[in-house]
């Protein structure tokens, strides 16, 4: 439900898509036996009382994007930790717990804030506050306009389906040609079969069977000149020389925005290969 009175906000389309995908996926997981997810967009004036409760906000006009489910809800203890990186209530091997942490990082990068309300057996509500902008609507710019990069071929590896698909969309919106794998071993097999088919490897680090660092070593041995960008929230603090020996020309931390991804990929492509 979209309130036609909702004002404009300055936002990144792909980032908002990721917010909705993460929140809706969490809501669906909380309703194993079915239920309803309500998504609403409405104008709201943040007063001094709300600004005190949500210190990331200042009083003023905002758009509130709300995702409400009829799921199992959370205890106060779980709700307090819900936005911590890597905190999860899912079984081992099912996700990394980065979803809500990523959402919070994106919202903060837009100058907004998050509010979560949940009670066991009564569902969960997440409100995303984004500051309104004044003046006329900004001119829409088509993805990739003004970026002269040709068709750069990306090998993207992330074992989480949702994150992989969102990263793929971000990169394609920026004009890249993307091949995505959710298995690092399958990605290595693909690369071995056609090592000349890619211009850059972008890989998560924490993956089963073959970590991103191990994948980088294998691919660097096959094509030492290939740029490699590592994406991870728990990458060990190796010195730059050690990373470069593995062919890694950049490290992008989780969570990150679409703009940060764009800048990191551009930097990795421009970085000289290790000698």
XYZ file of N, CA and C in Angstrom:
825
model
N 0.848 -1.188 0.000
C 0.000 0.000 0.000
C 0.884 1.238 0.000
N 0.731 2.067 -1.026
C 1.554 3.258 -1.181
C 0.675 4.500 -1.039
N 0.997 5.326 -0.076
C 0.281 6.576 0.128
C 0.742 7.575 -0.930
N -0.174 8.083 -1.769
C 0.224 9.011 -2.831
C 0.806 10.319 -2.298
N 0.629 10.596 -1.015
C 1.164 11.829 -0.436
C 2.621 11.664 0.000
N 3.155 10.476 -0.134
C 4.538 10.242 0.294
C 5.489 11.129 -0.498
N 6.368 11.861 0.182
C 7.289 12.755 -0.523
C 8.420 11.987 -1.186
N 9.224 12.700 -1.957
C 10.385 12.106 -2.606
C 11.499 11.874 -1.594
N 12.304 10.857 -1.868
C 13.529 10.639 -1.102
C 14.672 10.494 -2.092
N 15.881 10.759 -1.632
C 17.069 10.557 -2.452
C 17.614 9.180 -2.135
N 17.503 8.254 -3.081
C 17.851 6.869 -2.768
C 18.422 6.162 -3.982
N 19.053 5.049 -3.709
C 19.579 4.174 -4.742
C 18.581 3.041 -4.959
N 18.109 2.888 -6.185
C 17.045 1.922 -6.480
C 17.417 0.499 -6.072
N 18.650 0.103 -6.377
C 19.072 -1.262 -6.060
C 19.176 -1.467 -4.559
N 19.622 -0.434 -3.835
C 19.687 -0.541 -2.376
C 18.299 -0.733 -1.777
N 17.313 0.019 -2.278
C 15.948 -0.133 -1.762
C 15.410 -1.521 -2.081
N 15.746 -2.023 -3.257
C 15.354 -3.393 -3.623
C 15.944 -4.389 -2.629
N 17.209 -4.186 -2.249
C 17.839 -5.111 -1.312
C 17.183 -5.024 0.057
N 16.824 -3.824 0.498
C 16.127 -3.673 1.773
C 14.843 -4.494 1.773
N 14.051 -4.331 0.728
C 12.767 -5.035 0.660
C 12.950 -6.542 0.558
N 13.925 -6.978 -0.229
C 14.160 -8.419 -0.369
C 14.568 -9.039 0.968
N 15.458 -8.363 1.702
C 15.890 -8.892 2.988
C 14.748 -8.938 3.990
N 14.013 -7.850 4.106
C 12.924 -7.800 5.082
C 11.811 -8.780 4.730
N 11.471 -8.872 3.450
C 10.405 -9.791 3.047
C 10.831 -11.246 3.212
N 12.100 -11.536 2.947
C 12.597 -12.909 3.130
C 12.558 -13.302 4.597
N 12.993 -12.394 5.481
C 12.918 -12.677 6.919
C 11.477 -12.906 7.356
N 10.565 -12.080 6.838
C 9.154 -12.230 7.185
C 8.621 -13.583 6.732
N 8.989 -13.989 5.515
C 8.521 -15.282 4.998
C 9.064 -16.440 5.825
N 10.345 -16.339 6.223
C 10.941 -17.402 7.047
C 10.256 -17.505 8.408
N 9.711 -16.392 8.888
C 9.039 -16.397 10.196
C 7.630 -16.960 10.115
N 7.148 -17.235 8.887
C 5.778 -17.733 8.708
C 5.819 -19.054 7.949
N 6.388 -20.066 8.593
C 6.536 -21.360 7.930
C 5.196 -21.973 7.552
N 4.160 -21.639 8.297
C 2.830 -22.195 8.018
C 1.959 -21.231 7.234
N 2.575 -20.220 6.648
C 1.819 -19.267 5.853
C 1.461 -18.033 6.663
N 0.979 -17.027 5.975
C 0.605 -15.784 6.627
C 0.601 -14.640 5.643
N 0.523 -13.450 6.163
C 0.401 -12.255 5.339
C 1.561 -11.305 5.643
N 2.115 -10.722 4.589
C 3.133 -9.681 4.729
C 2.537 -8.380 4.202
N 2.495 -7.373 5.030
C 2.020 -6.056 4.622
C 3.213 -5.141 4.398
N 3.277 -4.538 3.231
C 4.328 -3.573 2.900
C 3.647 -2.244 2.622
N 4.004 -1.216 3.388
C 3.366 0.086 3.230
C 4.419 1.178 3.103
N 4.035 2.234 2.410
C 4.888 3.411 2.251
C 4.029 4.636 2.552
N 4.465 5.454 3.497
C 3.629 6.580 3.921
C 4.507 7.723 4.435
N 4.003 8.956 4.348
C 4.736 10.075 4.931
C 4.577 10.077 6.449
N 5.601 10.562 7.155
C 5.520 10.650 8.609
C 6.405 11.802 9.064
N 5.912 12.530 10.055
C 6.687 13.614 10.642
C 7.325 13.087 11.925
N 8.643 13.117 11.963
C 9.380 12.676 13.149
C 9.453 13.842 14.133
N 8.910 13.628 15.327
C 8.949 14.672 16.343
C 10.128 14.463 17.282
N 10.254 15.337 18.262
C 11.393 15.249 19.179
C 11.391 13.937 19.952
N 10.203 13.454 20.317
C 10.119 12.218 21.092
C 10.629 11.028 20.293
N 10.220 10.948 19.010
C 10.699 9.857 18.151
C 12.192 9.976 17.904
N 12.677 11.202 17.717
C 14.109 11.414 17.469
C 14.958 10.996 18.664
N 14.414 11.131 19.885
C 15.139 10.683 21.069
C 15.218 9.160 21.082
N 14.121 8.504 20.696
C 14.089 7.034 20.684
C 14.932 6.460 19.558
N 14.988 7.174 18.433
C 15.785 6.747 17.286
C 16.849 7.815 17.024
N 17.994 7.713 17.685
C 18.989 8.791 17.651
C 19.588 9.064 16.273
N 19.402 8.153 15.300
C 19.900 8.415 13.953
C 19.053 9.447 13.211
N 17.876 9.763 13.767
C 16.952 10.677 13.093
C 16.968 12.062 13.717
N 16.667 13.048 12.883
C 16.412 14.402 13.345
C 14.933 14.703 13.091
N 14.347 15.583 13.870
C 12.941 15.937 13.614
C 12.766 16.450 12.187
N 11.662 16.071 11.567
C 11.395 16.508 10.198
C 10.514 15.529 9.456
N 10.380 15.727 8.142
C 9.517 14.904 7.298
C 10.301 13.716 6.734
N 9.687 12.544 6.845
C 10.310 11.309 6.359
C 9.285 10.479 5.583
N 9.798 9.544 4.822
C 8.988 8.458 4.278
C 9.245 7.233 5.140
N 8.158 6.563 5.547
C 8.290 5.357 6.361
C 7.890 4.146 5.526
N 8.849 3.274 5.283
C 8.618 2.010 4.589
C 8.498 0.927 5.648
N 7.349 0.287 5.721
C 7.079 -0.695 6.782
C 6.846 -2.078 6.191
N 7.443 -3.085 6.836
C 7.208 -4.484 6.478
C 6.727 -5.191 7.742
N 5.501 -5.710 7.686
C 4.858 -6.314 8.857
C 4.464 -7.744 8.523
N 4.818 -8.680 9.411
C 4.449 -10.074 9.173
C 3.605 -10.612 10.326
N 3.043 -11.788 10.110
C 2.227 -12.477 11.112
C 2.964 -13.712 11.620
N 4.280 -13.605 11.708
C 5.087 -14.766 12.043
C 5.230 -15.018 13.526
N 6.275 -15.761 13.862
C 6.472 -16.228 15.240
C 6.917 -15.121 16.179
N 7.433 -14.020 15.632
C 7.882 -12.934 16.487
C 9.213 -13.235 17.154
N 9.711 -12.265 17.916
C 10.999 -12.407 18.588
C 10.862 -12.080 20.068
N 11.692 -12.715 20.850
C 11.775 -12.346 22.260
C 12.506 -11.014 22.369
N 12.376 -10.286 23.481
C 13.115 -9.027 23.640
C 14.617 -9.216 23.494
N 15.143 -10.348 23.959
C 16.576 -10.595 23.858
C 17.021 -10.734 22.399
N 16.238 -11.482 21.613
C 16.571 -11.656 20.197
C 16.404 -10.342 19.449
N 15.334 -9.607 19.731
C 15.086 -8.334 19.049
C 16.220 -7.344 19.280
N 16.791 -7.354 20.493
C 17.884 -6.427 20.794
C 19.128 -6.733 19.963
N 19.302 -7.995 19.589
C 20.501 -8.404 18.851
C 20.255 -8.565 17.343
N 19.043 -8.283 16.895
C 18.648 -8.619 15.530
C 19.516 -7.952 14.465
N 20.058 -6.759 14.754
C 20.833 -6.035 13.744
C 22.335 -6.214 13.909
N 22.760 -7.115 14.816
C 24.189 -7.386 14.955
C 24.685 -8.196 13.757
N 25.858 -7.846 13.221
C 26.410 -8.655 12.117
C 26.591 -10.103 12.534
N 26.130 -11.008 11.680
C 26.289 -12.454 11.824
C 25.428 -13.070 12.926
N 24.572 -12.258 13.597
C 23.646 -12.867 14.550
C 22.495 -13.485 13.771
N 22.156 -14.722 14.084
C 21.073 -15.404 13.395
C 20.433 -16.426 14.312
N 19.148 -16.657 14.110
C 18.439 -17.717 14.824
C 18.232 -18.931 13.923
N 18.779 -18.868 12.694
C 18.616 -19.972 11.753
C 19.602 -21.089 12.071
N 19.293 -22.320 11.642
C 20.211 -23.436 11.886
C 21.557 -23.204 11.211
N 22.571 -23.876 11.714
C 23.908 -23.767 11.138
C 23.876 -24.153 9.663
N 24.508 -23.309 8.843
C 24.551 -23.566 7.409
C 23.432 -22.925 6.639
N 22.478 -22.278 7.329
C 21.361 -21.605 6.658
C 21.555 -20.106 6.822
N 22.265 -19.487 5.862
C 22.499 -18.054 5.916
C 23.605 -17.694 6.890
N 23.994 -16.397 6.841
C 25.080 -15.922 7.689
C 24.601 -14.957 8.742
N 23.315 -14.570 8.720
C 22.826 -13.598 9.669
C 23.156 -12.167 9.295
N 23.553 -11.949 8.030
C 23.935 -10.604 7.618
C 22.760 -9.753 7.150
N 21.589 -10.346 6.936
C 20.485 -9.631 6.306
C 20.131 -8.305 6.956
N 19.781 -8.324 8.248
C 19.355 -7.102 8.916
C 20.516 -6.145 9.126
N 21.707 -6.660 9.307
C 22.878 -5.788 9.418
C 23.108 -5.039 8.108
N 22.953 -5.733 6.994
C 23.080 -5.094 5.681
C 22.018 -4.019 5.513
N 20.785 -4.339 5.896
C 19.689 -3.365 5.790
C 20.010 -2.111 6.593
N 20.454 -2.281 7.818
C 20.763 -1.117 8.654
C 21.873 -0.273 8.040
N 22.898 -0.928 7.492
C 23.970 -0.183 6.855
C 23.487 0.627 5.662
N 22.618 0.034 4.858
C 22.073 0.748 3.700
C 21.229 1.934 4.148
N 20.364 1.704 5.132
C 19.472 2.772 5.593
C 20.281 3.932 6.170
N 21.297 3.621 6.951
C 22.131 4.688 7.526
C 22.862 5.458 6.443
N 23.288 4.766 5.377
C 23.975 5.461 4.285
C 23.047 6.430 3.561
N 21.735 6.229 3.702
C 20.742 7.135 3.121
C 20.299 8.208 4.114
N 20.920 8.265 5.282
C 20.542 9.261 6.277
C 19.301 8.902 7.053
N 18.932 7.621 7.038
C 17.709 7.190 7.704
C 17.973 6.349 8.928
N 16.924 5.666 9.389
C 17.022 4.837 10.587
C 16.020 3.703 10.504
N 16.228 2.699 11.363
C 15.364 1.529 11.441
C 14.711 1.457 12.812
N 13.495 0.955 12.826
C 12.802 0.694 14.082
C 12.180 -0.692 13.985
N 12.364 -1.497 15.017
C 11.852 -2.865 15.006
C 10.972 -3.085 16.229
N 9.798 -3.658 15.989
C 8.893 -4.022 17.076
C 8.450 -5.461 16.871
N 8.592 -6.291 17.910
C 8.258 -7.700 17.767
C 7.936 -8.294 19.127
N 6.974 -9.215 19.118
C 6.639 -9.945 20.341
C 6.394 -11.403 19.972
N 6.815 -12.334 20.815
C 6.610 -13.751 20.510
C 5.147 -14.063 20.220
N 4.919 -14.732 19.104
C 3.569 -15.126 18.720
C 2.731 -14.021 18.116
N 3.272 -12.805 18.002
C 2.473 -11.684 17.486
C 3.116 -10.998 16.289
N 4.102 -11.636 15.689
C 4.672 -11.092 14.468
C 5.721 -10.018 14.719
N 6.201 -9.469 13.605
C 7.279 -8.472 13.648
C 6.960 -7.335 12.693
N 7.307 -6.125 13.125
C 7.178 -4.944 12.276
C 8.531 -4.250 12.207
N 8.989 -3.976 10.977
C 10.219 -3.213 10.771
C 9.855 -1.947 10.003
N 10.207 -0.792 10.565
C 9.968 0.498 9.921
C 11.293 1.072 9.453
N 11.345 1.450 8.191
C 12.516 2.095 7.604
C 12.166 3.566 7.376
N 12.895 4.451 8.027
C 12.676 5.886 7.874
C 13.727 6.454 6.924
N 13.252 7.109 5.847
C 14.138 7.748 4.889
C 13.784 9.231 4.808
N 14.777 10.127 4.915
C 14.465 11.556 4.934
C 13.909 12.048 3.604
N 12.876 12.889 3.679
C 12.299 13.486 2.488
C 13.240 14.552 1.940
N 13.179 14.767 0.628
C 13.956 15.829 -0.009
C 12.998 16.888 -0.520
N 13.462 18.110 -0.527
C 12.648 19.219 -0.995
C 12.972 19.519 -2.450
N 12.053 20.214 -3.105
C 12.284 20.641 -4.479
C 11.725 19.669 -5.492
N 12.120 19.854 -6.750
C 11.604 19.047 -7.849
C 12.249 17.668 -7.857
N 11.565 16.761 -8.539
C 12.092 15.401 -8.650
C 13.411 15.418 -9.410
N 14.409 14.661 -8.946
C 15.685 14.614 -9.664
C 15.528 13.911 -11.000
N 16.389 14.264 -11.936
C 16.358 13.630 -13.251
C 16.818 12.184 -13.130
N 16.042 11.279 -13.714
C 16.407 9.873 -13.681
C 17.543 9.616 -14.674
N 18.523 8.833 -14.238
C 19.662 8.495 -15.084
C 19.664 6.991 -15.313
N 19.762 6.592 -16.549
C 19.778 5.171 -16.864
C 21.034 4.522 -16.302
N 20.945 3.270 -15.811
C 22.120 2.590 -15.263
C 23.255 2.540 -16.273
N 24.458 2.842 -15.784
C 25.637 2.737 -16.631
C 25.919 3.955 -17.468
N 24.982 4.953 -17.502
C 25.206 6.139 -18.314
C 26.434 6.876 -17.788
N 27.307 7.293 -18.677
C 28.469 8.071 -18.282
C 29.633 7.227 -17.786
N 29.499 5.908 -17.816
C 30.579 5.041 -17.354
C 31.091 4.240 -18.548
N 32.230 4.623 -19.065
C 32.768 3.982 -20.261
C 33.613 2.790 -19.852
N 33.023 1.612 -19.832
C 33.791 0.449 -19.419
C 33.656 -0.709 -20.404
N 32.855 -0.525 -21.466
C 32.644 -1.626 -22.383
C 31.914 -2.755 -21.674
N 32.082 -3.947 -22.162
C 31.445 -5.102 -21.534
C 32.467 -5.856 -20.702
N 32.617 -5.447 -19.456
C 33.512 -6.142 -18.541
C 32.799 -7.399 -18.056
N 33.486 -8.527 -18.156
C 32.879 -9.821 -17.827
C 33.270 -10.200 -16.394
N 32.263 -10.344 -15.559
C 32.465 -10.576 -14.136
C 32.106 -12.017 -13.780
N 32.997 -12.660 -13.016
C 32.676 -13.942 -12.393
C 32.364 -13.640 -10.934
N 31.095 -13.779 -10.544
C 30.624 -13.430 -9.204
C 30.329 -14.706 -8.426
N 30.876 -14.813 -7.211
C 30.717 -16.027 -6.415
C 30.247 -15.646 -5.013
N 29.080 -16.149 -4.617
C 28.557 -15.955 -3.257
C 27.617 -17.108 -2.967
N 27.809 -17.794 -1.833
C 27.019 -19.002 -1.566
C 25.610 -18.703 -1.081
N 25.269 -17.451 -0.815
C 23.902 -17.108 -0.417
C 23.122 -16.637 -1.637
N 22.053 -17.365 -1.979
C 21.297 -17.081 -3.196
C 20.816 -15.643 -3.267
N 20.250 -15.139 -2.170
C 19.677 -13.789 -2.189
C 20.755 -12.749 -2.411
N 21.854 -12.853 -1.650
C 22.928 -11.885 -1.809
C 23.549 -11.976 -3.196
N 23.676 -13.192 -3.714
C 24.255 -13.361 -5.047
C 23.385 -12.692 -6.105
N 22.069 -12.892 -6.021
C 21.175 -12.304 -7.026
C 21.140 -10.785 -6.920
N 21.207 -10.260 -5.697
C 21.203 -8.812 -5.527
C 22.500 -8.189 -6.031
N 23.627 -8.824 -5.721
C 24.896 -8.314 -6.223
C 24.931 -8.379 -7.749
N 24.380 -9.448 -8.313
C 24.327 -9.589 -9.770
C 23.527 -8.448 -10.381
N 22.393 -8.135 -9.762
C 21.576 -7.037 -10.297
C 22.309 -5.704 -10.179
N 22.973 -5.468 -9.050
C 23.728 -4.232 -8.883
C 24.771 -4.074 -9.985
N 25.506 -5.140 -10.249
C 26.559 -5.077 -11.245
C 25.994 -4.919 -12.648
N 24.913 -5.628 -12.952
C 24.304 -5.504 -14.273
C 23.714 -4.117 -14.474
N 23.171 -3.529 -13.408
C 22.667 -2.162 -13.511
C 23.786 -1.176 -13.826
N 25.015 -1.520 -13.449
C 26.165 -0.666 -13.719
C 26.825 -0.989 -15.057
N 26.250 -1.918 -15.807
C 26.732 -2.192 -17.152
C 27.652 -3.377 -17.308
N 27.804 -4.180 -16.252
C 28.697 -5.329 -16.334
C 27.960 -6.560 -16.857
N 28.728 -7.470 -17.466
C 28.220 -8.774 -17.913
C 28.591 -9.782 -16.827
N 27.588 -10.360 -16.151
C 27.834 -11.106 -14.913
C 27.471 -12.581 -15.069
N 28.415 -13.440 -14.688
C 28.151 -14.863 -14.505
C 28.217 -15.141 -13.009
N 27.159 -15.714 -12.447
C 27.099 -15.897 -11.002
C 27.110 -17.378 -10.644
N 27.831 -17.707 -9.573
C 27.850 -19.063 -9.017
C 27.614 -18.964 -7.513
N 26.798 -19.862 -6.970
C 26.610 -19.941 -5.525
C 27.450 -21.055 -4.914
N 28.241 -21.717 -5.724
C 29.187 -22.746 -5.268
C 30.583 -22.337 -5.731
N 31.509 -22.221 -4.793
C 32.871 -21.835 -5.158
C 33.563 -22.926 -5.969
N 33.266 -24.181 -5.671
C 33.881 -25.269 -6.438
C 33.358 -25.282 -7.875
N 32.057 -24.999 -8.053
C 31.501 -24.918 -9.401
C 32.093 -23.732 -10.155
N 32.320 -22.626 -9.442
C 32.923 -21.454 -10.070
C 34.332 -21.769 -10.562
N 35.094 -22.512 -9.741
C 36.453 -22.884 -10.137
C 36.432 -23.796 -11.366
N 35.498 -24.744 -11.391
C 35.376 -25.629 -12.555
C 35.045 -24.820 -13.806
N 34.128 -23.845 -13.661
C 33.748 -22.999 -14.794
C 34.962 -22.219 -15.291
N 35.731 -21.672 -14.364
C 36.894 -20.879 -14.753
C 37.949 -21.750 -15.435
N 38.164 -22.946 -14.902
C 39.145 -23.843 -15.520
C 38.733 -24.217 -16.943
N 37.430 -24.321 -17.172
C 36.938 -24.705 -18.490
C 37.079 -23.576 -19.504
N 37.031 -22.325 -19.025
C 37.136 -21.173 -19.940
C 37.831 -20.001 -19.235
N 39.103 -20.134 -18.987
C 39.830 -19.136 -18.200
C 39.903 -17.763 -18.849
N 39.691 -17.698 -20.153
C 39.744 -16.403 -20.824
C 38.411 -15.691 -20.914
N 37.379 -16.247 -20.269
C 36.029 -15.711 -20.429
C 35.681 -14.615 -19.434
N 36.607 -14.282 -18.526
C 36.281 -13.317 -17.472
C 37.359 -12.252 -17.353
N 36.921 -11.061 -16.919
C 37.827 -9.934 -16.745
C 38.089 -9.610 -15.283
N 37.273 -10.142 -14.380
C 37.459 -9.907 -12.948
C 36.700 -10.973 -12.168
N 37.268 -11.372 -11.038
C 36.583 -12.277 -10.100
C 36.161 -11.467 -8.884
N 34.883 -11.568 -8.531
C 34.365 -10.959 -7.309
C 33.819 -12.097 -6.462
N 34.411 -12.313 -5.295
C 34.026 -13.487 -4.515
C 33.841 -13.170 -3.037
N 32.843 -13.802 -2.447
C 32.697 -13.796 -1.000
C 33.845 -14.623 -0.418
N 34.146 -14.407 0.846
C 35.240 -15.166 1.453
C 34.741 -16.386 2.215
N 33.726 -16.214 3.072
C 33.270 -17.299 3.937
C 32.287 -18.183 3.181
N 32.792 -19.290 2.639
C 31.975 -20.231 1.885
C 32.396 -21.652 2.227
N 31.476 -22.607 2.159
C 31.835 -23.996 2.461
C 32.693 -24.609 1.359
N 33.427 -25.641 1.722
C 34.246 -26.444 0.802
C 35.483 -25.689 0.308
N 35.277 -24.515 -0.264
C 36.392 -23.745 -0.811
C 36.146 -22.274 -0.493
N 36.949 -21.714 0.388
C 36.753 -20.312 0.778
C 37.112 -19.387 -0.378
N 36.717 -18.130 -0.237
C 37.060 -17.159 -1.255
C 38.558 -16.975 -1.399
N 39.273 -16.986 -0.263
C 40.728 -16.849 -0.316
C 41.356 -18.027 -1.065
N 40.853 -19.246 -0.807
C 41.379 -20.428 -1.505
C 41.030 -20.374 -2.988
N 39.814 -19.935 -3.302
C 39.408 -19.785 -4.708
C 40.301 -18.761 -5.403
N 40.589 -17.668 -4.710
C 41.453 -16.630 -5.291
C 42.827 -17.193 -5.612
N 43.386 -17.999 -4.707
C 44.710 -18.589 -4.956
C 44.699 -19.482 -6.199
N 43.650 -20.306 -6.305
C 43.561 -21.229 -7.447
C 43.449 -20.464 -8.760
N 42.597 -19.442 -8.775
C 42.375 -18.694 -10.010
C 43.588 -17.821 -10.333
N 44.216 -17.275 -9.303
C 45.417 -16.458 -9.523
C 46.539 -17.302 -10.130
N 46.612 -18.576 -9.737
C 47.633 -19.458 -10.300
C 47.387 -19.707 -11.789
N 46.118 -19.721 -12.188
C 45.777 -19.955 -13.588
C 45.936 -18.690 -14.429
N 45.535 -17.544 -13.850
C 45.644 -16.265 -14.570
C 46.126 -15.194 -13.609
N 47.420 -15.026 -13.457
C 47.963 -14.086 -12.471
C 47.564 -12.638 -12.706
N 47.210 -12.294 -13.948
C 46.879 -10.899 -14.245
C 45.409 -10.551 -13.955
N 44.594 -11.550 -13.609
C 43.159 -11.308 -13.424
C 42.904 -10.547 -12.120
N 42.195 -9.418 -12.158
C 41.847 -8.712 -10.922
C 40.872 -9.542 -10.087
N 41.074 -9.517 -8.768
C 40.187 -10.231 -7.844
C 39.754 -9.267 -6.750
N 38.452 -9.184 -6.531
C 37.886 -8.374 -5.455
C 37.256 -9.310 -4.436
N 37.705 -9.220 -3.180
C 37.163 -10.055 -2.107
C 36.104 -9.270 -1.347
N 34.960 -9.916 -1.110
C 33.884 -9.306 -0.321
C 33.662 -10.162 0.910
N 33.784 -9.569 2.091
C 33.635 -10.362 3.300
C 33.467 -9.477 4.517
N 32.788 -10.015 5.507
C 32.682 -9.329 6.780
C 33.651 -9.864 7.805
N 34.309 -10.982 7.491
C 35.188 -11.619 8.483
C 36.539 -11.995 7.893
N 36.966 -11.282 6.853
C 38.256 -11.590 6.249
C 39.381 -11.320 7.232
N 40.308 -12.233 7.329
C 41.429 -12.058 8.236
C 42.233 -10.833 7.836
N 42.865 -10.236 8.830
C 43.566 -8.965 8.617
C 44.946 -9.221 8.007
N 44.980 -9.697 6.790
C 46.254 -9.907 6.118
C 46.809 -8.575 5.638
N 48.142 -8.484 5.551
C 48.734 -7.254 5.058
C 48.543 -7.176 3.550
N 48.629 -5.975 2.970
C 48.366 -5.800 1.537
C 49.243 -6.668 0.645
N 50.523 -6.883 1.035
C 51.413 -7.699 0.206
C 50.928 -9.144 0.125
N 50.440 -9.689 1.256
C 49.927 -11.067 1.258
C 48.695 -11.177 0.384
N 47.800 -10.202 0.479
C 46.602 -10.220 -0.353
C 46.969 -10.148 -1.825
N 47.911 -9.282 -2.165
C 48.297 -9.130 -3.564
C 48.947 -10.406 -4.102
N 49.668 -11.123 -3.257
C 50.262 -12.390 -3.692
C 49.188 -13.395 -4.095
N 48.011 -13.273 -3.499
C 46.886 -14.146 -3.857
C 46.099 -13.596 -5.041
N 46.516 -12.444 -5.568
C 45.809 -11.834 -6.681
C 44.680 -10.920 -6.256
N 44.524 -10.711 -4.947
C 43.410 -9.891 -4.445
C 43.811 -8.422 -4.488
N 43.116 -7.652 -5.325
C 43.469 -6.242 -5.502
C 42.591 -5.310 -4.674
N 41.615 -5.863 -3.992
C 40.767 -5.031 -3.155
C 39.933 -5.894 -2.231
N 39.582 -5.332 -1.075
C 38.713 -6.009 -0.112
C 37.567 -5.068 0.221
N 36.349 -5.544 0.035
C 35.151 -4.757 0.333
C 34.425 -5.409 1.498
N 34.243 -4.656 2.559
C 33.609 -5.197 3.758
C 32.093 -5.252 3.624
N 31.490 -6.214 4.289
C 30.039 -6.271 4.437
C 29.662 -5.585 5.750
N 28.525 -4.881 5.750
C 27.668 -4.530 4.613
C 28.236 -3.350 3.842
N 27.751 -3.166 2.603
C 28.202 -2.058 1.787
C 27.068 -1.615 0.881
N 27.193 -0.418 0.359
C 26.174 0.144 -0.523
C 26.505 -0.186 -1.975
N 25.550 0.084 -2.864
C 25.778 -0.123 -4.291
C 26.913 0.763 -4.791
N 26.988 1.996 -4.292
C 28.055 2.903 -4.713
C 29.426 2.379 -4.262
N 29.503 1.840 -3.050
C 30.773 1.293 -2.565
C 31.212 0.098 -3.405
N 30.249 -0.735 -3.817
C 30.569 -1.860 -4.691
C 31.093 -1.356 -6.021
N 30.401 -0.370 -6.595
C 30.816 0.207 -7.874
C 32.238 0.746 -7.802
N 32.539 1.478 -6.736
C 33.868 2.069 -6.589
C 34.940 0.992 -6.388
N 34.610 -0.049 -5.610
C 35.581 -1.112 -5.349
C 35.906 -1.901 -6.612
N 34.892 -2.182 -7.445
C 35.119 -2.904 -8.685
C 35.987 -2.066 -9.625
N 35.662 -0.775 -9.748
C 36.444 0.110 -10.601
C 37.900 0.182 -10.141
N 38.099 0.251 -8.822
C 39.459 0.328 -8.277
C 40.231 -0.958 -8.549
N 39.569 -2.121 -8.385
C 40.232 -3.393 -8.635
C 40.625 -3.544 -10.102
N 39.746 -3.091 -10.989
C 40.058 -3.170 -12.419
C 41.216 -2.259 -12.788
N 41.313 -1.117 -12.106
C 42.371 -0.148 -12.418
C 43.697 -0.463 -11.746
N 43.653 -1.329 -10.713
C 44.865 -1.635 -9.954
C 45.804 -2.503 -10.785
N 47.101 -2.209 -10.752
C 48.046 -3.024 -11.530
C 48.193 -4.420 -10.957
N 48.458 -5.379 -11.809
C 48.653 -6.760 -11.366
C 49.951 -6.865 -10.588
N 49.998 -7.871 -9.670
C 51.219 -8.100 -8.896
C 52.316 -8.605 -9.821
N 53.494 -8.182 -9.498
C 54.614 -8.572 -10.382
C 55.331 -9.781 -9.885
